[in-house]
Short mmCIF file of C-alpha atoms and ligand atoms in Angstrom, two decimals:
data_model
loop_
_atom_site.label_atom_id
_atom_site.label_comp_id
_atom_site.label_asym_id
_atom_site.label_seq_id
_atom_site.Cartn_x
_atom_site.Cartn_y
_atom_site.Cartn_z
CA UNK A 63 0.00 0.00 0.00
CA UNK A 64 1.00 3.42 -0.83
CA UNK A 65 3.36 5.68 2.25
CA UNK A 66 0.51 8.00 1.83
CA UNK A 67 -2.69 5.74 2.83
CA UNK A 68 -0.63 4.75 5.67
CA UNK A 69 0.57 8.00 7.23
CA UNK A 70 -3.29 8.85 7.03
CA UNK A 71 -4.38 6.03 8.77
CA UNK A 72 -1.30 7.28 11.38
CA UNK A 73 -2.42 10.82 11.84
CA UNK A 74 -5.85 9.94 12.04
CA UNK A 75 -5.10 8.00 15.45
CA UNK A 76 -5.08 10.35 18.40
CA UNK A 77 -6.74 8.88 21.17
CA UNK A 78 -7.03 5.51 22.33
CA UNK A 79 -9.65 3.61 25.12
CA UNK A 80 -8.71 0.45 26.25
CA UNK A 81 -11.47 -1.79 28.18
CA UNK A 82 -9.58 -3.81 31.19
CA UNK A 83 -7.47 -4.06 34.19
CA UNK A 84 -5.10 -6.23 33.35
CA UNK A 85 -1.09 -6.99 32.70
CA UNK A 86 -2.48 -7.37 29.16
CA UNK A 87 -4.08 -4.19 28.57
CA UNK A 88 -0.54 -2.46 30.10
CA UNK A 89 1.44 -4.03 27.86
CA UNK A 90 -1.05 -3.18 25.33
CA UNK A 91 -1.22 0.58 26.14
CA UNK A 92 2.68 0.52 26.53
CA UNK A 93 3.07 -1.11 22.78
CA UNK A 94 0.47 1.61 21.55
CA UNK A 95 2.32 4.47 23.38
CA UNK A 96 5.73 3.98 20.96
CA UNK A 97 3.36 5.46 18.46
CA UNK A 98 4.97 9.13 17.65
CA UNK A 99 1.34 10.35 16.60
CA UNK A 100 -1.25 8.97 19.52
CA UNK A 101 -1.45 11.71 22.00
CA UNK A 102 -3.84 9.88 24.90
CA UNK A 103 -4.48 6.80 26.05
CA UNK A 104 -7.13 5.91 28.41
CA UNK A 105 -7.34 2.37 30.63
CA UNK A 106 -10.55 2.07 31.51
CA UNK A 107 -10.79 1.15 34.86
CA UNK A 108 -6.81 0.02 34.28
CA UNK A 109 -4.89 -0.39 37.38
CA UNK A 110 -2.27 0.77 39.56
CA UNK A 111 0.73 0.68 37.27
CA UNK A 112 -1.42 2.47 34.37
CA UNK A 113 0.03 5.79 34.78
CA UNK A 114 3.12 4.68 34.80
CA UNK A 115 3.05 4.11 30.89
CA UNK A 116 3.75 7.34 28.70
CA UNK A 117 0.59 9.44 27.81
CA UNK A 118 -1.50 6.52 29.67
CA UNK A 119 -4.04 7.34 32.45
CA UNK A 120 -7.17 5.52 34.20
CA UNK A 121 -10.63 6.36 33.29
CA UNK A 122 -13.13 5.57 35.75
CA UNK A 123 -16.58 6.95 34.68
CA UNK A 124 -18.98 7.07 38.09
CA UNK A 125 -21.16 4.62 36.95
CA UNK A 126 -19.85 1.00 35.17
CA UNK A 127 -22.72 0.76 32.77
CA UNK A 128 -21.55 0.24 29.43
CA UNK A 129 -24.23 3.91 28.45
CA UNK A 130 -21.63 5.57 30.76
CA UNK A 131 -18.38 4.34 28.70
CA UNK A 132 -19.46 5.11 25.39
CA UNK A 133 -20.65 8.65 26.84
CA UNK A 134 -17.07 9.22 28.06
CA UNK A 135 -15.81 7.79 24.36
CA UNK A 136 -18.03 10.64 22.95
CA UNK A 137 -17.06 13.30 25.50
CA UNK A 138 -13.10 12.50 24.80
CA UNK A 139 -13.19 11.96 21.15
CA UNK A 140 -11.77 8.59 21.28
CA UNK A 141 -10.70 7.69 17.75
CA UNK A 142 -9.83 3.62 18.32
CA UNK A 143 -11.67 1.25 21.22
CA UNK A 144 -9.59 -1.91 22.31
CA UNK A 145 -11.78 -4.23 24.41
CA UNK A 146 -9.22 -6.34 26.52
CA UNK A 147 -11.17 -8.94 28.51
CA UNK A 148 -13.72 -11.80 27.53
CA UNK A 149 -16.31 -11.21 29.78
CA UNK A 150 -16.98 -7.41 28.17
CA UNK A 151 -16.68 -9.23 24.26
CA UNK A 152 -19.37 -12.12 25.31
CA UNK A 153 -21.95 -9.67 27.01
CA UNK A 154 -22.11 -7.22 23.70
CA UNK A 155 -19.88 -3.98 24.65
CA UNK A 156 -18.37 -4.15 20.96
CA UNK A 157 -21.97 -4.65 19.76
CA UNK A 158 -23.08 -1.38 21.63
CA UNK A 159 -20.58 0.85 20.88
CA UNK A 160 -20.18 0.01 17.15
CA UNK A 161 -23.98 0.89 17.40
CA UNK A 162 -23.03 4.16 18.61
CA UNK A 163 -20.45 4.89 16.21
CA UNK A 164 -17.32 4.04 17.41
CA UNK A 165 -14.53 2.14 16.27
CA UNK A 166 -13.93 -0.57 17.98
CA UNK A 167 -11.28 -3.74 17.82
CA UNK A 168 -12.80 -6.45 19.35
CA UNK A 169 -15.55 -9.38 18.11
CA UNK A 170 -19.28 -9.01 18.21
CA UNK A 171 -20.94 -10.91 21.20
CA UNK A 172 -21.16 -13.16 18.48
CA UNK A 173 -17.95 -13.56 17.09
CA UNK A 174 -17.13 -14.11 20.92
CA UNK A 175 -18.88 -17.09 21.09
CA UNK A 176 -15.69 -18.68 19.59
CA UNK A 177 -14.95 -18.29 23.56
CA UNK A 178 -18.28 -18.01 25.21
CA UNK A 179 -19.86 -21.26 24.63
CA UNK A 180 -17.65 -24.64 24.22
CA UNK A 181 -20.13 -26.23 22.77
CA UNK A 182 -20.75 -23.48 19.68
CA UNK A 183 -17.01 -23.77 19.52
CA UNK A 184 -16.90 -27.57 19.06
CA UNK A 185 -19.73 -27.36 16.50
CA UNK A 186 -18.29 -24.67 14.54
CA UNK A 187 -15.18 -26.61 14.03
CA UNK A 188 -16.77 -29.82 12.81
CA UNK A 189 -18.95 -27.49 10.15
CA UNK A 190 -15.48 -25.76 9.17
CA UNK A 191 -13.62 -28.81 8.91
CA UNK A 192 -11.06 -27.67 11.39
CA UNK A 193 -8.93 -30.27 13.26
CA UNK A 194 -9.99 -30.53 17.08
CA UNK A 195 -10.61 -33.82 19.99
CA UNK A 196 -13.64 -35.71 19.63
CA UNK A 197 -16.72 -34.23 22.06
CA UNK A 198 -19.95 -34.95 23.47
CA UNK A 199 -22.61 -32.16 24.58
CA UNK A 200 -24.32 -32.69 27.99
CA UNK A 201 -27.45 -30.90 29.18
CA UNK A 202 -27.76 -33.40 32.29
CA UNK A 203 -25.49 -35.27 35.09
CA UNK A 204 -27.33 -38.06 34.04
CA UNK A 205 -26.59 -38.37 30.60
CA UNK A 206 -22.90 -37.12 30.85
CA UNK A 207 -22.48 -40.13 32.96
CA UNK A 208 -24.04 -42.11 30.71
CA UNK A 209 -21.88 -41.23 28.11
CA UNK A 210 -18.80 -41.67 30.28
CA UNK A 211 -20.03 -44.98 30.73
CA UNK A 212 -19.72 -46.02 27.35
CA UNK A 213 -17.01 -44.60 26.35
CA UNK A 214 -15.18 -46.28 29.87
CA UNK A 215 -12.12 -44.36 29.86
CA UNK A 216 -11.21 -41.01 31.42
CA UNK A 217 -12.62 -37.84 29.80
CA UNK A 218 -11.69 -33.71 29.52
CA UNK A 219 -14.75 -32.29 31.32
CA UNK A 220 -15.72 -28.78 30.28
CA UNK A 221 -18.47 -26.08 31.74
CA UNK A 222 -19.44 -24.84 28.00
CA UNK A 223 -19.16 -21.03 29.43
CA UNK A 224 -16.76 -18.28 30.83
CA UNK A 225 -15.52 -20.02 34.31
CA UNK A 226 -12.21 -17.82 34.36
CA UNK A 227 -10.46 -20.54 33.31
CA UNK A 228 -11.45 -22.98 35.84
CA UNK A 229 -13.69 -24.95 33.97
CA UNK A 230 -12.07 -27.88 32.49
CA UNK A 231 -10.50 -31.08 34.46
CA UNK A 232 -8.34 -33.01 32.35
CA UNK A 233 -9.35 -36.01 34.18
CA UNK A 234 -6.55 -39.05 35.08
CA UNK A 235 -9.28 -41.35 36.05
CA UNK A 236 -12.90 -42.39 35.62
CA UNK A 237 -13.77 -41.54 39.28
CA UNK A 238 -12.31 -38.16 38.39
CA UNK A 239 -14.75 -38.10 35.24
CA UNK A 240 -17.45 -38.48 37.17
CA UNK A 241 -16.84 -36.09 40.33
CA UNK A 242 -15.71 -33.15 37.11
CA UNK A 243 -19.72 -33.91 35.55
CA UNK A 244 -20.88 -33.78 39.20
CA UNK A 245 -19.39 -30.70 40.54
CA UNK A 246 -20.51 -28.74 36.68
CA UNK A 247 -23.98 -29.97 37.37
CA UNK A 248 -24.04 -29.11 40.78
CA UNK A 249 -23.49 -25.44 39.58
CA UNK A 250 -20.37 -24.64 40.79
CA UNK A 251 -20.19 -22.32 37.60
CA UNK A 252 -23.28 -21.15 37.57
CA UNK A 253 -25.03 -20.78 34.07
CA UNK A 254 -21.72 -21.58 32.83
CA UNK A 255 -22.19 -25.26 33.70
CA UNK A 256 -25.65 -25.72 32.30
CA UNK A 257 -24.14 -27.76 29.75
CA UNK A 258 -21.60 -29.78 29.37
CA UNK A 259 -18.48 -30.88 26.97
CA UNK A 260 -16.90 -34.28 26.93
CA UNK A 261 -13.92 -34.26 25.32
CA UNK A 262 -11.51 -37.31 24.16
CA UNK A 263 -8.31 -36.59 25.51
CA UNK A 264 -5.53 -35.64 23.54
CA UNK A 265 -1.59 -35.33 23.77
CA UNK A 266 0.97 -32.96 22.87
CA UNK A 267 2.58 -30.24 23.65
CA UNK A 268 1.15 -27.02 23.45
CA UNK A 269 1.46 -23.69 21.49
CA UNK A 270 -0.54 -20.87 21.01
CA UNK A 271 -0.92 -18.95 17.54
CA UNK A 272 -2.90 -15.44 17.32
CA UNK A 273 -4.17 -13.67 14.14
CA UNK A 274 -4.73 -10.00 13.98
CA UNK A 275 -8.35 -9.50 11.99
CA UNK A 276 -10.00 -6.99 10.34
CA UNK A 277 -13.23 -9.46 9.69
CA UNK A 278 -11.63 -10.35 6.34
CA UNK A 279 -8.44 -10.54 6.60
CA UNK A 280 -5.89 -11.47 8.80
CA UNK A 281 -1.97 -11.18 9.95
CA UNK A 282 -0.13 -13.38 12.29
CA UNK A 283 1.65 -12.38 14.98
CA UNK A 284 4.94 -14.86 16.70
CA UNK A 285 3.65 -17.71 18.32
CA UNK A 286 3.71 -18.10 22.47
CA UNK A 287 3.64 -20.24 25.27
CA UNK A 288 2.26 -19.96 28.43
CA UNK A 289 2.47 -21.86 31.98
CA UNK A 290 -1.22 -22.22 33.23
CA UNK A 291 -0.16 -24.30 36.78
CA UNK A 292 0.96 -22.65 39.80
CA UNK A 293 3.77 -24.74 40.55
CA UNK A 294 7.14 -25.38 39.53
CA UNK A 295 7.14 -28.41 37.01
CA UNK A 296 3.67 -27.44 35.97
CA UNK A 297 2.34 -28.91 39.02
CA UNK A 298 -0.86 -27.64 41.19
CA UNK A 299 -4.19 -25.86 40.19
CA UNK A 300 -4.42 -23.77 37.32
CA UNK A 301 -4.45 -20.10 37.41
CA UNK A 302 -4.47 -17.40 35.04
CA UNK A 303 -1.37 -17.92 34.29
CA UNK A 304 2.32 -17.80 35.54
CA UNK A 305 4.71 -16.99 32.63
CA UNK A 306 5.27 -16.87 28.97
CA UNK A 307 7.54 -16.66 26.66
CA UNK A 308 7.77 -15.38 22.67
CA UNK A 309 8.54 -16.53 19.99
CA UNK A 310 8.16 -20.07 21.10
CA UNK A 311 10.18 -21.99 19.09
CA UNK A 312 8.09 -24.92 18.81
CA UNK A 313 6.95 -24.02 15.49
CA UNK A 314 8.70 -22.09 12.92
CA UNK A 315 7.53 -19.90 9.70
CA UNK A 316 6.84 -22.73 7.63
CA UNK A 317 4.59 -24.17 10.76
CA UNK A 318 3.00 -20.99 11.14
CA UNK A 319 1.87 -20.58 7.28
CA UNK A 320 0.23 -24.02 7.69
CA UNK A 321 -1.19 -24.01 10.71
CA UNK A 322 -2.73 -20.41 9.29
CA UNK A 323 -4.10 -22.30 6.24
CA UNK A 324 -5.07 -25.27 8.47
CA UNK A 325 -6.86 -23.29 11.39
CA UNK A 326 -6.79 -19.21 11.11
CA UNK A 327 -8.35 -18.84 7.35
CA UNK A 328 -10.91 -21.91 8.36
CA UNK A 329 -11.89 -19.82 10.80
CA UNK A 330 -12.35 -16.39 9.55
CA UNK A 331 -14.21 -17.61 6.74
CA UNK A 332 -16.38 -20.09 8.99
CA UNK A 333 -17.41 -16.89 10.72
CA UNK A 334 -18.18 -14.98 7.87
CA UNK A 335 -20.37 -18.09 6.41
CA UNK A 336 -22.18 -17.05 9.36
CA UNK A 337 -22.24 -13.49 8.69
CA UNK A 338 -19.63 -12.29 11.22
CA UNK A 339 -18.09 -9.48 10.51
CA UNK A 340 -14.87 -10.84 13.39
CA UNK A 341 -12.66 -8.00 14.10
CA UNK A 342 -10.34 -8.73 16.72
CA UNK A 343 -7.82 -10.92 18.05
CA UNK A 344 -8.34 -15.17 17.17
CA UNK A 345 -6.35 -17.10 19.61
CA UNK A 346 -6.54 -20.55 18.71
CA UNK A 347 -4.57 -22.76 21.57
CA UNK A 348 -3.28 -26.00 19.85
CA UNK A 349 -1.85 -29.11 20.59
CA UNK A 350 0.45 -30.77 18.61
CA UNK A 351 -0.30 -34.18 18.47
CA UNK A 352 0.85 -37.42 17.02
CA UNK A 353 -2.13 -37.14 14.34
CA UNK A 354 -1.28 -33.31 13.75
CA UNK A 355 -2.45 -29.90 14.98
CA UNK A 356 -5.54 -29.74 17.23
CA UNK A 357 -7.63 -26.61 18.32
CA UNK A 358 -8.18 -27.54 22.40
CA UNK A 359 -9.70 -23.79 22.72
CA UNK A 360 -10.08 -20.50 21.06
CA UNK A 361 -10.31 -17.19 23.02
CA UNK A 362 -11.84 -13.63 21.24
CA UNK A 363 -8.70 -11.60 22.74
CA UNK A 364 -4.99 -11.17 23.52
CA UNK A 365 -3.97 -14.19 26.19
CA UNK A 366 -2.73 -12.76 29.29
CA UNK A 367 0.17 -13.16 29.78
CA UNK A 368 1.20 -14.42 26.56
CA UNK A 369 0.51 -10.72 25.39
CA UNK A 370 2.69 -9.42 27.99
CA UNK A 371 5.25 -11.38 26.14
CA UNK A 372 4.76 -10.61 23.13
CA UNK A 373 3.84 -6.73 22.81
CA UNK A 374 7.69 -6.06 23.28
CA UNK A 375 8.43 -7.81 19.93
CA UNK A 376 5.75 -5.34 17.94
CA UNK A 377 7.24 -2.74 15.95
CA UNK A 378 5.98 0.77 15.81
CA UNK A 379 3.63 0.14 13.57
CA UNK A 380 1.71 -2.15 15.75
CA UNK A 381 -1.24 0.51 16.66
CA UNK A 382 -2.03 1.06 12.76
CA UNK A 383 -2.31 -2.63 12.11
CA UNK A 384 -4.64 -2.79 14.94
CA UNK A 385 -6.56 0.35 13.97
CA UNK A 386 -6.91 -0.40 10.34
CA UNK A 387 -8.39 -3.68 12.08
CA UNK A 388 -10.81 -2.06 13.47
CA UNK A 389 -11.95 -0.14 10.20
CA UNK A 390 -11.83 -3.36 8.27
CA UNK A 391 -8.71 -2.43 6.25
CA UNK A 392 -6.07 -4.46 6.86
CA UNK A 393 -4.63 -3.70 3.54
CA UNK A 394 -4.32 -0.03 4.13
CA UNK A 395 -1.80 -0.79 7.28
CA UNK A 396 1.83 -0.42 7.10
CA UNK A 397 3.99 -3.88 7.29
CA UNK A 398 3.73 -5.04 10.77
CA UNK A 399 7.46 -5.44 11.67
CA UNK A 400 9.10 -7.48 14.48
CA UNK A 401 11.50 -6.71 17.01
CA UNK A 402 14.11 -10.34 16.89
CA UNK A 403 14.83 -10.52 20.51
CA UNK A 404 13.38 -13.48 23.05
CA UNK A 405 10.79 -12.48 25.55
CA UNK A 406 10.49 -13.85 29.23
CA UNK A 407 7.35 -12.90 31.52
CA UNK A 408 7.36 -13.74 34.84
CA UNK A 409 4.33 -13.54 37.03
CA UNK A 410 4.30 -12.62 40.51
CA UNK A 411 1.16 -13.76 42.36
CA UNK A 412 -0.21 -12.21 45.81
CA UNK A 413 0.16 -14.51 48.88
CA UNK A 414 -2.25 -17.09 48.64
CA UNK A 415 -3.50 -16.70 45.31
CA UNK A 416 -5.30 -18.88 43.48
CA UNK A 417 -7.53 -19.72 46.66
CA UNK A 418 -7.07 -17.19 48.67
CA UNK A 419 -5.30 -14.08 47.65
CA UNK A 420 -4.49 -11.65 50.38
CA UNK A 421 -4.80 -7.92 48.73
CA UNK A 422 -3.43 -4.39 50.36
CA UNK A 423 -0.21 -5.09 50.78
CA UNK A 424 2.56 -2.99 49.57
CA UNK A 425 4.74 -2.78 46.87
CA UNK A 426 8.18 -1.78 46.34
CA UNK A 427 9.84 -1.48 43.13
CA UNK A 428 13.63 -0.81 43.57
CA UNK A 429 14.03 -1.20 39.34
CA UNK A 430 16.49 1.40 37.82
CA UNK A 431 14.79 1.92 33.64
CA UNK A 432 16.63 -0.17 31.75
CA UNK A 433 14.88 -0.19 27.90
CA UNK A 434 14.69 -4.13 28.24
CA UNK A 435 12.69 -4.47 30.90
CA UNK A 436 9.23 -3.81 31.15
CA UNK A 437 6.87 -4.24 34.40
CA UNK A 438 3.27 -4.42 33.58
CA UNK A 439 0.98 -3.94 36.35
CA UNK A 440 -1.76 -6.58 37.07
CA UNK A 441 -3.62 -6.51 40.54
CA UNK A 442 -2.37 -3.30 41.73
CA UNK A 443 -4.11 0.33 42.66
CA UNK A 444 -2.18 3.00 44.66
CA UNK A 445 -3.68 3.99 48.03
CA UNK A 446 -4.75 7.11 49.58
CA UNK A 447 -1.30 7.65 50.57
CA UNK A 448 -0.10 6.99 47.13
CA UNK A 449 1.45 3.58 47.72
CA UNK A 450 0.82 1.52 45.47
CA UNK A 451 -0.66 -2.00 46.97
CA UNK A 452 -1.70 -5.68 46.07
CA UNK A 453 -5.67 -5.63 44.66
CA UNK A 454 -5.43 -9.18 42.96
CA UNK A 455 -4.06 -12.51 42.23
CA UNK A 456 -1.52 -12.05 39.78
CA UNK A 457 -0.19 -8.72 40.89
CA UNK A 458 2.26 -7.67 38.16
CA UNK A 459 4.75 -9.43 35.25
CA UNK A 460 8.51 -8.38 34.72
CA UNK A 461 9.20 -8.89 31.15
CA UNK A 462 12.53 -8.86 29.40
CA UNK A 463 13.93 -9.07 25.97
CA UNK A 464 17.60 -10.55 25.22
CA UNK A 465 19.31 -12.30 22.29
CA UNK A 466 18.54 -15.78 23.61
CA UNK A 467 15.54 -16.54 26.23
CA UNK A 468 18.45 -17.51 28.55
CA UNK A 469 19.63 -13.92 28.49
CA UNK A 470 15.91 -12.88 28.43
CA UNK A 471 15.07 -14.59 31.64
CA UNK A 472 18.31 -14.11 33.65
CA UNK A 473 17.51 -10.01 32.80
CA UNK A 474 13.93 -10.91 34.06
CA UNK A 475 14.57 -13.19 37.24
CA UNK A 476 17.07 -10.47 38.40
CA UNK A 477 14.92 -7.67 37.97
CA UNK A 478 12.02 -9.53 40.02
CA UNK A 479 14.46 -9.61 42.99
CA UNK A 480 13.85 -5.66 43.06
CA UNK A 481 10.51 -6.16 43.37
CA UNK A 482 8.70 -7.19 46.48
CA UNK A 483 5.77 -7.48 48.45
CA UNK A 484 4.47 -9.64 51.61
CA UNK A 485 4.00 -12.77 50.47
CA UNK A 486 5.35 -12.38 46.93
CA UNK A 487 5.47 -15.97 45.04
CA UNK A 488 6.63 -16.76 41.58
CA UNK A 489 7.80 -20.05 39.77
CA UNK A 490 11.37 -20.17 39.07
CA UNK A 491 11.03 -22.19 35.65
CA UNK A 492 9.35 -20.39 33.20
CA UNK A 493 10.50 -20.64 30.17
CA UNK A 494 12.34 -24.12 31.59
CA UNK A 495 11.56 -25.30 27.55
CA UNK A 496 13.53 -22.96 26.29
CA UNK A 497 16.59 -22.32 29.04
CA UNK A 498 19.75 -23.82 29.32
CA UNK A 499 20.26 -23.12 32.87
P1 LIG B 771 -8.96 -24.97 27.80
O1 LIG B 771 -9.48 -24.01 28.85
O2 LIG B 771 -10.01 -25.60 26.95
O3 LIG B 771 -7.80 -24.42 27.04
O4 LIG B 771 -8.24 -26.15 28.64
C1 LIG B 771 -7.26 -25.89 29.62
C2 LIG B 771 -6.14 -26.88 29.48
O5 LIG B 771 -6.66 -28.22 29.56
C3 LIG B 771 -5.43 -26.83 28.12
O6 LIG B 771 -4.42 -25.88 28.09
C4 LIG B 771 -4.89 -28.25 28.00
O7 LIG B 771 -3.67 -28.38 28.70
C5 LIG B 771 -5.93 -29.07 28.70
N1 LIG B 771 -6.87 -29.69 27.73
C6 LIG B 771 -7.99 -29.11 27.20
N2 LIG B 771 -8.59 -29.96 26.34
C7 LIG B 771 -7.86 -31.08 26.32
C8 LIG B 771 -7.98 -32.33 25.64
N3 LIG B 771 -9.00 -32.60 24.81
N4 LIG B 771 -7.04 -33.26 25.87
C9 LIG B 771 -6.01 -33.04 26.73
N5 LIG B 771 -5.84 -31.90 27.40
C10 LIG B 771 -6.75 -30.91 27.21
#
């Protein structure tokens, strides 16, 4: 495309609104803010570490309803909406404010579906063709144990909706099987457990691709890896996750180019055989098995923390590929180019997170700058004596770029020895694929 299409698509870009509170939507905001020509960026609510970021502050408008947030939008001329979190894509915010006129990156409530319900998931990839385990729907504890029954082997048990995460037992025994259908059934997700998905389970190891869409089109971005399990070894209950790291090496360019034909482009056009218009982020987390690539689960949006990861590896061009996105003009954007280094995020949970966390307890940060290491605040707000203190599980990630990801995480263990708070817990092994020490 032409040098002039693209500055106009830069100098149209003034004034960005992120939806979240998250390390991801940092790291996003921090990506965005290397932009010479964006003036304002607003984390809506964000977090404690928000201001920290160049030409990045919260916005909090009195009242959460989603009326409120476009209002705001309107009020500060907000060129480019980036929803963050799943739980805003699957109740309709991208629906509403596209109805109001904005522009907006970030799937339709249903073009989050992809996320929002298992079970449309599942279906959608058997009509497209695309590569995933075998299933079974549910609607009752009876039946799901029924099913079980016959099939007499140990199952993946899956609420079909949002459970943060927590909603799938990749069971190691029968017993297991049946206590995964019981607890679903017995509501411990709420409407997210009113059905149920009964998946064949499958081995590999796992990578996680992401394409950048403007409901036609699409680019890929490096692929990453995460570490769901809160112990070293990836041992213990899952959490949001721990770590990442990117590029993951697992797959290279000729991997990625298939898997896009194989999954990404099967996708996009799936969803526009269904006349969804997808703009927004397609995660599609994959196992690589014996029999090839499967999908185990999409998400509508950046994984967190893979993005934490990754958003140090996106040139400067990074907020007009994601803008031209969100007008549905891919074309028009200027080549998307990427930074070579490794990337190592580390996350450091609150004391007694997942089951417990304790919040309000303060954080010091004894980091000099250093221009490869980023922290991205997670579950963090700042007092009324301007301390900034502990509001959530995963409090912040220290990421770090070097010319190998053993240089990337030495740079990013170090660093987190600066950092501390009561109770402070991190794994040591992130990355442990990729390390030499
Ligand atoms: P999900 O939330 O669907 O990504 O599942 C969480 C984790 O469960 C994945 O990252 C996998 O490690 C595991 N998992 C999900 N589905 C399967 C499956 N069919 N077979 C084996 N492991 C699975």
């Amino acid at each position: 495309m032409s040098q002039n299409q693209s500055s106009k698509i830069l100098n149209e870009l003034k004034r960005i609104l992120i939806i979240g509170s998250g390390g991801r939507e940092n790291s996003i905001a921090w990506a965005l803010s290397k932009n010479q020509s964006i003036e304002q960026i607003y984390i809506s609510p964000g977090n404690g570490g928000t201001s920290n970021i160049e030409k990045c502050i919260c916005l909090r408008p009195k009242s959460k309803d989603d009326e409120a947030i476009i209002l705001e939008c309107k009020r500060l001329l907000i060129n480019l909406v980036i929803i963050g979190p799943e739980v805003p894509l699957a109740e309709g915010l991208a629906n509403k404010m596209r109805e109001a006129g904005l522009i907006v990156f970030g799937p339709s409530k249903e073009g989050a579906q992809l996320e929002s319900s298992k079970d449309w998931a599942k279906a959608f990839m058997k009509e497209n063709n695309i590569p995933t385990a075998n299933y079974w729907t549910s609607y009752s504890k009876e039946d799901a144990l029924e099913i079980l029954n016959r099939y007499g082997q140990p199952l993946v048990i899956k609420a079909d909706g949002l459970a943060a995460g927590k909603g799938v037992t990749v069971c190691e025994s029968i017993e297991q099987s049946r206590d995964a259908i019981k607890e679903i059934f017995s509501g411990k997700f709420g409407p997210a457990g009113n059905k149920v998905i009964l998946e064949e389970k499958i081995v590999g190891p796992e990578v996680s691709i992401f394409a950048l869409c403007d409901g036609e089109k699409l680019i890929v971005l490096p692929p990453a890896q995460d570490h769901k399990r809160l112990l070293e070894g990836d041992k213990g209950p899952n959490t949001g996750g721990m770590g990442a790291y990117a590029p993951a090496p697992l797959i290279d360019q000729k991997d990625i180019q298939d898997l896009t034909d194989l999954i990404l482009i099967p996708t996009l056009k799936g969803l526009q055989k269904k006349n969804i218009k997808y703009i927004g982020v397609i995660y599609a987390g994959l196992m690589l098995t014996s029999s090839g690539p499967k999908v185990i689960e999409y998400n509508c949006r950046f994984g967190d923390p893979e993005c934490q990861a990754l958003m140090p590896l996106m040139g400067e061009e990074f907020a007009s590929v994601i803008y031209s996105c969100a007008l549905g003009e891919l074309e028009k954007a200027p080549k998307l180019t990427r930074n070579n280094f490794c990337s190592a995020c580390i996350v450091a949970a609150a004391k007694g997170y997942p089951e417990k966390t304790q919040k309000g307890d303060q954080i010091n940060i004894n980091l000099k700058p250093h221009s490869s290491v980023q922290v991205f605040h997670a579950g963090t707000e700042i007092d009324q004596f301007d301390n900034i203190i502990t509001s959530g599980g995963r409090v912040l990630s220290v990421v770090a770029q070097g010319k190998s990801f053993d240089e990337a995480f030495d740079l990013a263990y170090d660093s987190l020895k600066k950092i501390n708070f009561d109770g402070i817990h991190f794994r040591n092994d992130i990355g442990y694929q990729v390390r030499s020490n």
